[in-house]
PDB file of C-alpha atoms in Angstrom:
ATOM      1  CA  MET A 152      24.248  29.534 -12.119  1.00 49.00           C
ATOM      2  CA  THR A 153      23.507  31.382  -8.904  1.00 65.00           C
ATOM      3  CA  GLY A 154      19.905  31.952 -10.031  1.00 71.00           C
ATOM      4  CA  HIS A 155      19.520  28.227 -10.637  1.00 77.00           C
ATOM      5  CA  HIS A 156      20.957  27.402  -7.210  1.00 82.00           C
ATOM      6  CA  ARG A 157      18.692  29.965  -5.576  1.00 85.00           C
ATOM      7  CA  LYS A 158      15.613  28.441  -7.251  1.00 87.00           C
ATOM      8  CA  ARG A 159      16.726  24.951  -6.267  1.00 90.00           C
ATOM      9  CA  ASP A 160      17.200  26.093  -2.678  1.00 91.00           C
ATOM     10  CA  GLU A 161      13.759  27.703  -2.712  1.00 91.00           C
ATOM     11  CA  PHE A 162      12.217  24.470  -3.991  1.00 93.00           C
ATOM     12  CA  GLU A 163      14.019  22.428  -1.337  1.00 93.00           C
ATOM     13  CA  ALA A 164      12.667  24.762   1.331  1.00 92.00           C
ATOM     14  CA  PHE A 165       9.159  24.408  -0.129  1.00 93.00           C
ATOM     15  CA  TYR A 166       9.610  20.632  -0.263  1.00 93.00           C
ATOM     16  CA  ARG A 167      10.713  20.399   3.378  1.00 94.00           C
ATOM     17  CA  GLN A 168       7.825  22.597   4.449  1.00 92.00           C
ATOM     18  CA  TRP A 169       5.054  20.892   2.471  1.00 93.00           C
ATOM     19  CA  TYR A 170       6.023  17.227   2.040  1.00 94.00           C
ATOM     20  CA  ALA A 171       4.822  16.115   5.495  1.00 94.00           C
ATOM     21  CA  ASN A 172       1.718  18.295   5.138  1.00 93.00           C
ATOM     22  CA  GLY A 173       1.009  16.650   1.781  1.00 93.00           C
ATOM     23  CA  VAL A 174       1.233  13.175   3.295  1.00 94.00           C
ATOM     24  CA  ARG A 175      -1.126  14.221   6.106  1.00 93.00           C
ATOM     25  CA  TYR A 176      -3.492  15.665   3.499  1.00 92.00           C
ATOM     26  CA  GLY A 177      -3.578  12.322   1.653  1.00 91.00           C
ATOM     27  CA  ARG A 178      -4.158  10.424   4.898  1.00 90.00           C
ATOM     28  CA  SER A 179      -6.907  12.818   6.014  1.00 88.00           C
ATOM     29  CA  ARG A 180     -10.537  11.830   6.415  1.00 81.00           C
ATOM     30  CA  ARG A 181     -11.227  13.214   2.983  1.00 84.00           C
ATOM     31  CA  TYR A 182      -9.051  10.708   1.091  1.00 82.00           C
ATOM     32  CA  ARG A 183      -8.107   8.064   3.686  1.00 86.00           C
ATOM     33  CA  LEU A 184      -5.110   6.804   1.740  1.00 88.00           C
ATOM     34  CA  GLN A 185      -2.679   4.361   3.252  1.00 88.00           C
ATOM     35  CA  GLU A 186       0.652   5.821   4.345  1.00 91.00           C
ATOM     36  CA  TRP A 187       2.585   4.596   1.316  1.00 92.00           C
ATOM     37  CA  GLU A 188      -0.155   5.766  -1.073  1.00 91.00           C
ATOM     38  CA  ALA A 189      -0.171   9.237   0.486  1.00 93.00           C
ATOM     39  CA  GLU A 190       3.628   9.392   0.265  1.00 94.00           C
ATOM     40  CA  ALA A 191       3.578   8.319  -3.393  1.00 93.00           C
ATOM     41  CA  ALA A 192       0.881  10.866  -4.270  1.00 94.00           C
ATOM     42  CA  THR A 193       2.795  13.613  -2.458  1.00 95.00           C
ATOM     43  CA  GLN A 194       6.029  12.658  -4.202  1.00 95.00           C
ATOM     44  CA  GLU A 195       4.306  12.759  -7.598  1.00 95.00           C
ATOM     45  CA  ALA A 196       2.842  16.168  -6.788  1.00 95.00           C
ATOM     46  CA  MET A 197       6.274  17.440  -5.713  1.00 95.00           C
ATOM     47  CA  SER A 198       7.802  16.076  -8.907  1.00 95.00           C
ATOM     48  CA  HIS A 199       5.176  17.929 -10.901  1.00 94.00           C
ATOM     49  CA  MET A 200       5.926  21.106  -8.927  1.00 95.00           C
ATOM     50  CA  TRP A 201       9.662  20.724  -9.638  1.00 94.00           C
ATOM     51  CA  LYS A 202       9.016  20.442 -13.381  1.00 94.00           C
ATOM     52  CA  GLN A 203       7.042  23.705 -13.239  1.00 94.00           C
ATOM     53  CA  TRP A 204       9.280  25.460 -10.709  1.00 93.00           C
ATOM     54  CA  GLU A 205      10.912  27.764 -13.267  1.00 91.00           C
ATOM     55  CA  ASP A 206       7.498  29.204 -14.105  1.00 91.00           C
ATOM     56  CA  ILE A 207       5.929  29.260 -10.644  1.00 92.00           C
ATOM     57  CA  CYS A 208       8.831  30.072  -8.318  1.00 87.00           C
ATOM     58  CA  GLU A 209       7.830  33.738  -8.247  1.00 89.00           C
ATOM     59  CA  TYR A 210       4.371  32.948  -6.845  1.00 90.00           C
ATOM     60  CA  ASP A 211       3.696  34.014  -3.271  1.00 90.00           C
ATOM     61  CA  GLN A 212       3.529  31.262  -0.619  1.00 90.00           C
ATOM     62  CA  ASP A 213      -0.269  31.078  -0.550  1.00 92.00           C
ATOM     63  CA  ARG A 214      -0.461  30.620  -4.302  1.00 94.00           C
ATOM     64  CA  LEU A 215       2.308  27.971  -4.261  1.00 94.00           C
ATOM     65  CA  LYS A 216       0.458  26.126  -1.504  1.00 93.00           C
ATOM     66  CA  ALA A 217      -2.836  26.249  -3.418  1.00 94.00           C
ATOM     67  CA  HIS A 218      -1.124  25.050  -6.610  1.00 94.00           C
ATOM     68  CA  PHE A 219       0.553  22.165  -4.760  1.00 95.00           C
ATOM     69  CA  LEU A 220      -2.660  21.112  -3.019  1.00 94.00           C
ATOM     70  CA  ARG A 221      -4.573  21.174  -6.307  1.00 95.00           C
ATOM     71  CA  ILE A 222      -1.984  18.860  -7.899  1.00 95.00           C
ATOM     72  CA  LEU A 223      -1.957  16.643  -4.803  1.00 95.00           C
ATOM     73  CA  GLN A 224      -5.742  16.435  -4.820  1.00 94.00           C
ATOM     74  CA  CYS A 225      -5.659  15.159  -8.415  1.00 93.00           C
ATOM     75  CA  ARG A 226      -3.021  12.560  -7.478  1.00 93.00           C
ATOM     76  CA  CYS A 227      -5.058  11.391  -4.468  1.00 91.00           C
ATOM     77  CA  VAL A 228      -8.140  10.979  -6.648  1.00 90.00           C
ATOM     78  CA  ASP A 229      -6.037   9.004  -9.162  1.00 90.00           C
ATOM     79  CA  VAL A 230      -4.918   6.655  -6.371  1.00 89.00           C
ATOM     80  CA  ILE A 231      -8.504   6.181  -5.185  1.00 86.00           C
ATOM     81  CA  ASP A 232      -9.692   5.500  -8.744  1.00 84.00           C
ATOM     82  CA  GLY A 233      -6.921   2.934  -9.155  1.00 83.00           C
ATOM     83  CA  ASN A 234      -7.915   1.220  -5.909  1.00 78.00           C
ATOM     84  CA  VAL A 235     -11.552   1.065  -6.991  1.00 77.00           C
ATOM     85  CA  ARG A 236     -10.528  -0.395 -10.354  1.00 77.00           C
ATOM     86  CA  GLN A 237      -8.369  -3.027  -8.627  1.00 78.00           C
ATOM     87  CA  ARG A 238     -11.223  -4.015  -6.301  1.00 74.00           C
ATOM     88  CA  ARG A 239     -13.603  -4.344  -9.236  1.00 73.00           C
ATOM     89  CA  VAL A 240     -11.149  -6.496 -11.184  1.00 73.00           C
ATOM     90  CA  ALA A 241     -10.457  -8.685  -8.136  1.00 71.00           C
ATOM     91  CA  ALA A 242     -14.174  -9.111  -7.457  1.00 70.00           C
ATOM     92  CA  HIS A 243     -14.814  -9.914 -11.123  1.00 68.00           C
ATOM     93  CA  VAL A 244     -12.024 -12.514 -11.155  1.00 69.00           C
ATOM     94  CA  ALA A 245     -13.283 -14.050  -7.923  1.00 67.00           C
ATOM     95  CA  ARG A 246     -16.852 -14.231  -9.237  1.00 67.00           C
ATOM     96  CA  ASP A 247     -15.672 -15.787 -12.505  1.00 66.00           C
ATOM     97  CA  ARG A 248     -13.699 -18.307 -10.536  1.00 64.00           C
ATOM     98  CA  ILE A 249     -16.713 -19.194  -8.422  1.00 60.00           C
ATOM     99  CA  ASP A 250     -19.436 -19.445 -11.032  1.00 56.00           C
ATOM    100  CA  GLY A 251     -17.892 -18.589 -14.360  1.00 52.00           C
ATOM    101  CA  ASP A 252     -16.498 -21.042 -16.852  1.00 49.00           C
ATOM    102  CA  ASP A 253     -16.403 -24.019 -14.511  1.00 49.00           C
ATOM    103  CA  PRO A 254     -18.263 -26.833 -16.284  1.00 46.00           C
ATOM    104  CA  ALA A 255     -18.967 -28.564 -12.966  1.00 44.00           C
ATOM    105  CA  LEU A 256     -21.295 -25.716 -12.026  1.00 44.00           C
ATOM    106  CA  SER A 257     -23.481 -26.226 -15.077  1.00 43.00           C
ATOM    107  CA  ARG A 258     -26.648 -28.174 -14.348  1.00 41.00           C
ATOM    108  CA  GLY A 259     -26.626 -31.758 -15.581  1.00 42.00           C
ATOM    109  CA  ARG A 260     -22.853 -32.028 -16.035  1.00 42.00           C
ATOM    110  CA  GLU A 261     -20.494 -34.097 -13.978  1.00 45.00           C
ATOM    111  CA  ALA A 262     -17.145 -32.732 -12.833  1.00 46.00           C
ATOM    112  CA  GLN A 263     -14.414 -33.352 -15.373  1.00 49.00           C
ATOM    113  CA  VAL A 264     -11.558 -35.311 -13.871  1.00 47.00           C
ATOM    114  CA  THR A 265      -8.357 -34.379 -15.654  1.00 50.00           C
ATOM    115  CA  ASP A 266      -5.597 -35.457 -13.296  1.00 48.00           C
ATOM    116  CA  GLY A 267      -6.364 -39.182 -13.530  1.00 46.00           C
ATOM    117  CA  GLU A 268      -5.992 -39.601  -9.768  1.00 50.00           C
ATOM    118  CA  ALA A 269      -9.352 -38.399  -8.459  1.00 52.00           C
ATOM    119  CA  LEU A 270     -11.725 -41.183  -7.559  1.00 55.00           C
ATOM    120  CA  PRO A 271     -15.320 -41.115  -8.813  1.00 55.00           C
ATOM    121  CA  GLU A 272     -16.542 -40.619  -5.229  1.00 56.00           C
ATOM    122  CA  THR A 273     -14.346 -37.548  -4.882  1.00 61.00           C
ATOM    123  CA  ALA A 274     -15.562 -36.180  -8.203  1.00 61.00           C
ATOM    124  CA  TYR A 275     -19.161 -36.691  -7.041  1.00 64.00           C
ATOM    125  CA  GLU A 276     -18.444 -34.875  -3.744  1.00 71.00           C
ATOM    126  CA  ILE A 277     -16.809 -32.019  -5.636  1.00 71.00           C
ATOM    127  CA  THR A 278     -19.833 -31.759  -7.917  1.00 76.00           C
ATOM    128  CA  GLU A 279     -22.178 -31.700  -4.915  1.00 78.00           C
ATOM    129  CA  LEU A 280     -20.079 -29.048  -3.203  1.00 78.00           C
ATOM    130  CA  LYS A 281     -20.009 -26.848  -6.306  1.00 80.00           C
ATOM    131  CA  GLU A 282     -23.752 -27.172  -6.755  1.00 82.00           C
ATOM    132  CA  LEU A 283     -24.261 -26.288  -3.090  1.00 83.00           C
ATOM    133  CA  MET A 284     -21.980 -23.245  -3.498  1.00 85.00           C
ATOM    134  CA  ALA A 285     -23.893 -22.199  -6.612  1.00 85.00           C
ATOM    135  CA  ARG A 286     -27.126 -22.106  -4.569  1.00 88.00           C
ATOM    136  CA  LEU A 287     -25.699 -19.721  -1.966  1.00 89.00           C
ATOM    137  CA  PRO A 288     -26.463 -16.011  -2.392  1.00 90.00           C
ATOM    138  CA  GLU A 289     -23.695 -14.295  -4.348  1.00 88.00           C
ATOM    139  CA  GLN A 290     -22.228 -12.263  -1.467  1.00 88.00           C
ATOM    140  CA  GLN A 291     -22.120 -15.293   0.832  1.00 89.00           C
ATOM    141  CA  ARG A 292     -20.705 -17.527  -1.906  1.00 88.00           C
ATOM    142  CA  LEU A 293     -17.954 -15.003  -2.636  1.00 86.00           C
ATOM    143  CA  SER A 294     -17.104 -14.740   1.073  1.00 88.00           C
ATOM    144  CA  VAL A 295     -16.838 -18.506   1.497  1.00 86.00           C
ATOM    145  CA  GLN A 296     -14.729 -18.889  -1.653  1.00 85.00           C
ATOM    146  CA  LEU A 297     -12.328 -16.071  -0.775  1.00 84.00           C
ATOM    147  CA  GLU A 298     -11.992 -17.367   2.791  1.00 85.00           C
ATOM    148  CA  HIS A 299     -11.225 -20.827   1.429  1.00 81.00           C
ATOM    149  CA  ASP A 300      -8.549 -19.278  -0.801  1.00 80.00           C
ATOM    150  CA  GLY A 301      -6.861 -17.861   2.295  1.00 80.00           C
ATOM    151  CA  TYR A 302      -7.899 -14.208   2.174  1.00 83.00           C
ATOM    152  CA  PRO A 303      -8.257 -12.575   5.608  1.00 85.00           C
ATOM    153  CA  ALA A 304     -11.456 -10.707   6.452  1.00 86.00           C
ATOM    154  CA  ALA A 305      -9.949  -7.279   5.719  1.00 85.00           C
ATOM    155  CA  GLU A 306      -8.902  -8.274   2.191  1.00 84.00           C
ATOM    156  CA  ARG A 307     -12.221  -9.999   1.491  1.00 86.00           C
ATOM    157  CA  ALA A 308     -14.012  -6.828   2.568  1.00 86.00           C
ATOM    158  CA  MET A 309     -11.768  -4.708   0.338  1.00 83.00           C
ATOM    159  CA  VAL A 310     -12.395  -6.972  -2.675  1.00 81.00           C
ATOM    160  CA  LYS A 311     -16.143  -6.761  -2.139  1.00 84.00           C
ATOM    161  CA  GLY A 312     -16.106  -3.058  -1.264  1.00 84.00           C
ATOM    162  CA  ILE A 313     -17.865  -3.509   2.078  1.00 88.00           C
ATOM    163  CA  SER A 314     -16.973  -3.136   5.755  1.00 89.00           C
ATOM    164  CA  GLU A 315     -15.023  -5.856   7.525  1.00 89.00           C
ATOM    165  CA  ASN A 316     -17.873  -6.519   9.962  1.00 91.00           C
ATOM    166  CA  LEU A 317     -20.363  -6.980   7.136  1.00 91.00           C
ATOM    167  CA  GLU A 318     -17.902  -9.333   5.431  1.00 91.00           C
ATOM    168  CA  ARG A 319     -17.647 -11.456   8.583  1.00 92.00           C
ATOM    169  CA  GLN A 320     -21.444 -11.549   8.717  1.00 93.00           C
ATOM    170  CA  HIS A 321     -21.634 -12.717   5.072  1.00 92.00           C
ATOM    171  CA  LEU A 322     -19.102 -15.476   5.804  1.00 91.00           C
ATOM    172  CA  ALA A 323     -20.901 -16.687   8.935  1.00 92.00           C
ATOM    173  CA  ARG A 324     -24.276 -16.707   7.199  1.00 93.00           C
ATOM    174  CA  GLY A 325     -22.819 -18.417   4.133  1.00 90.00           C
ATOM    175  CA  ARG A 326     -21.227 -21.163   6.221  1.00 89.00           C
ATOM    176  CA  ALA A 327     -24.415 -21.655   8.244  1.00 90.00           C
ATOM    177  CA  LYS A 328     -26.617 -21.800   5.154  1.00 90.00           C
ATOM    178  CA  ALA A 329     -24.249 -24.217   3.378  1.00 86.00           C
ATOM    179  CA  LYS A 330     -24.207 -26.488   6.430  1.00 87.00           C
ATOM    180  CA  ARG A 331     -28.003 -26.331   6.712  1.00 89.00           C
ATOM    181  CA  MET A 332     -28.447 -27.153   2.999  1.00 86.00           C
ATOM    182  CA  ARG A 333     -25.933 -30.020   3.243  1.00 82.00           C
ATOM    183  CA  ASP A 334     -27.664 -31.455   6.317  1.00 85.00           C
ATOM    184  CA  GLU A 335     -31.117 -31.212   4.755  1.00 84.00           C
ATOM    185  CA  GLY A 336     -29.893 -32.856   1.579  1.00 73.00           C
ATOM    186  CA  THR A 337     -32.586 -31.081  -0.417  1.00 50.00           C
ATOM    187  CA  GLY A 338     -30.609 -27.950  -1.099  1.00 44.00           C
ATOM    188  CA  GLN A 339     -33.183 -25.485   0.205  1.00 49.00           C
TER     189      GLN A 339
END
């Protein structure tokens, strides 16, 4: 049992020494993970190290460090890949919601009133608004729709995979173009 306790103590010392460094590594300019993502990636890497500790505990400190950083690098890349996948799914869902299966966006169709309470004038206004939105460029249309749904600029930018400043520009241009098209009444 003393050998087991010694190895556990060695791992705890390694953990104390490298956990904070691992979090900093995940937050570095190379990966730019959020704090909680870097902590999760570091914890997963440490868990992986613990599972292998029986086999690797005899490594020298430089080799242990290199092994840990290699595992951590893989975990950081996994987190980044997951974030990219989530942004793509969110953007796809938002685009589908804007111009996907909505029959009111199809040319020549009136909006379908299903709640029984909407007045014909309201349905006509909704149809006009959806047609106007459909004529906006895709990036501007997505910005206006996400802003209407209550997403702040930072989240809209993340969904679209662009900078926050560019997102604000898309929103401002989309609003201005929609207003101009509405005022002209011609749509272009």
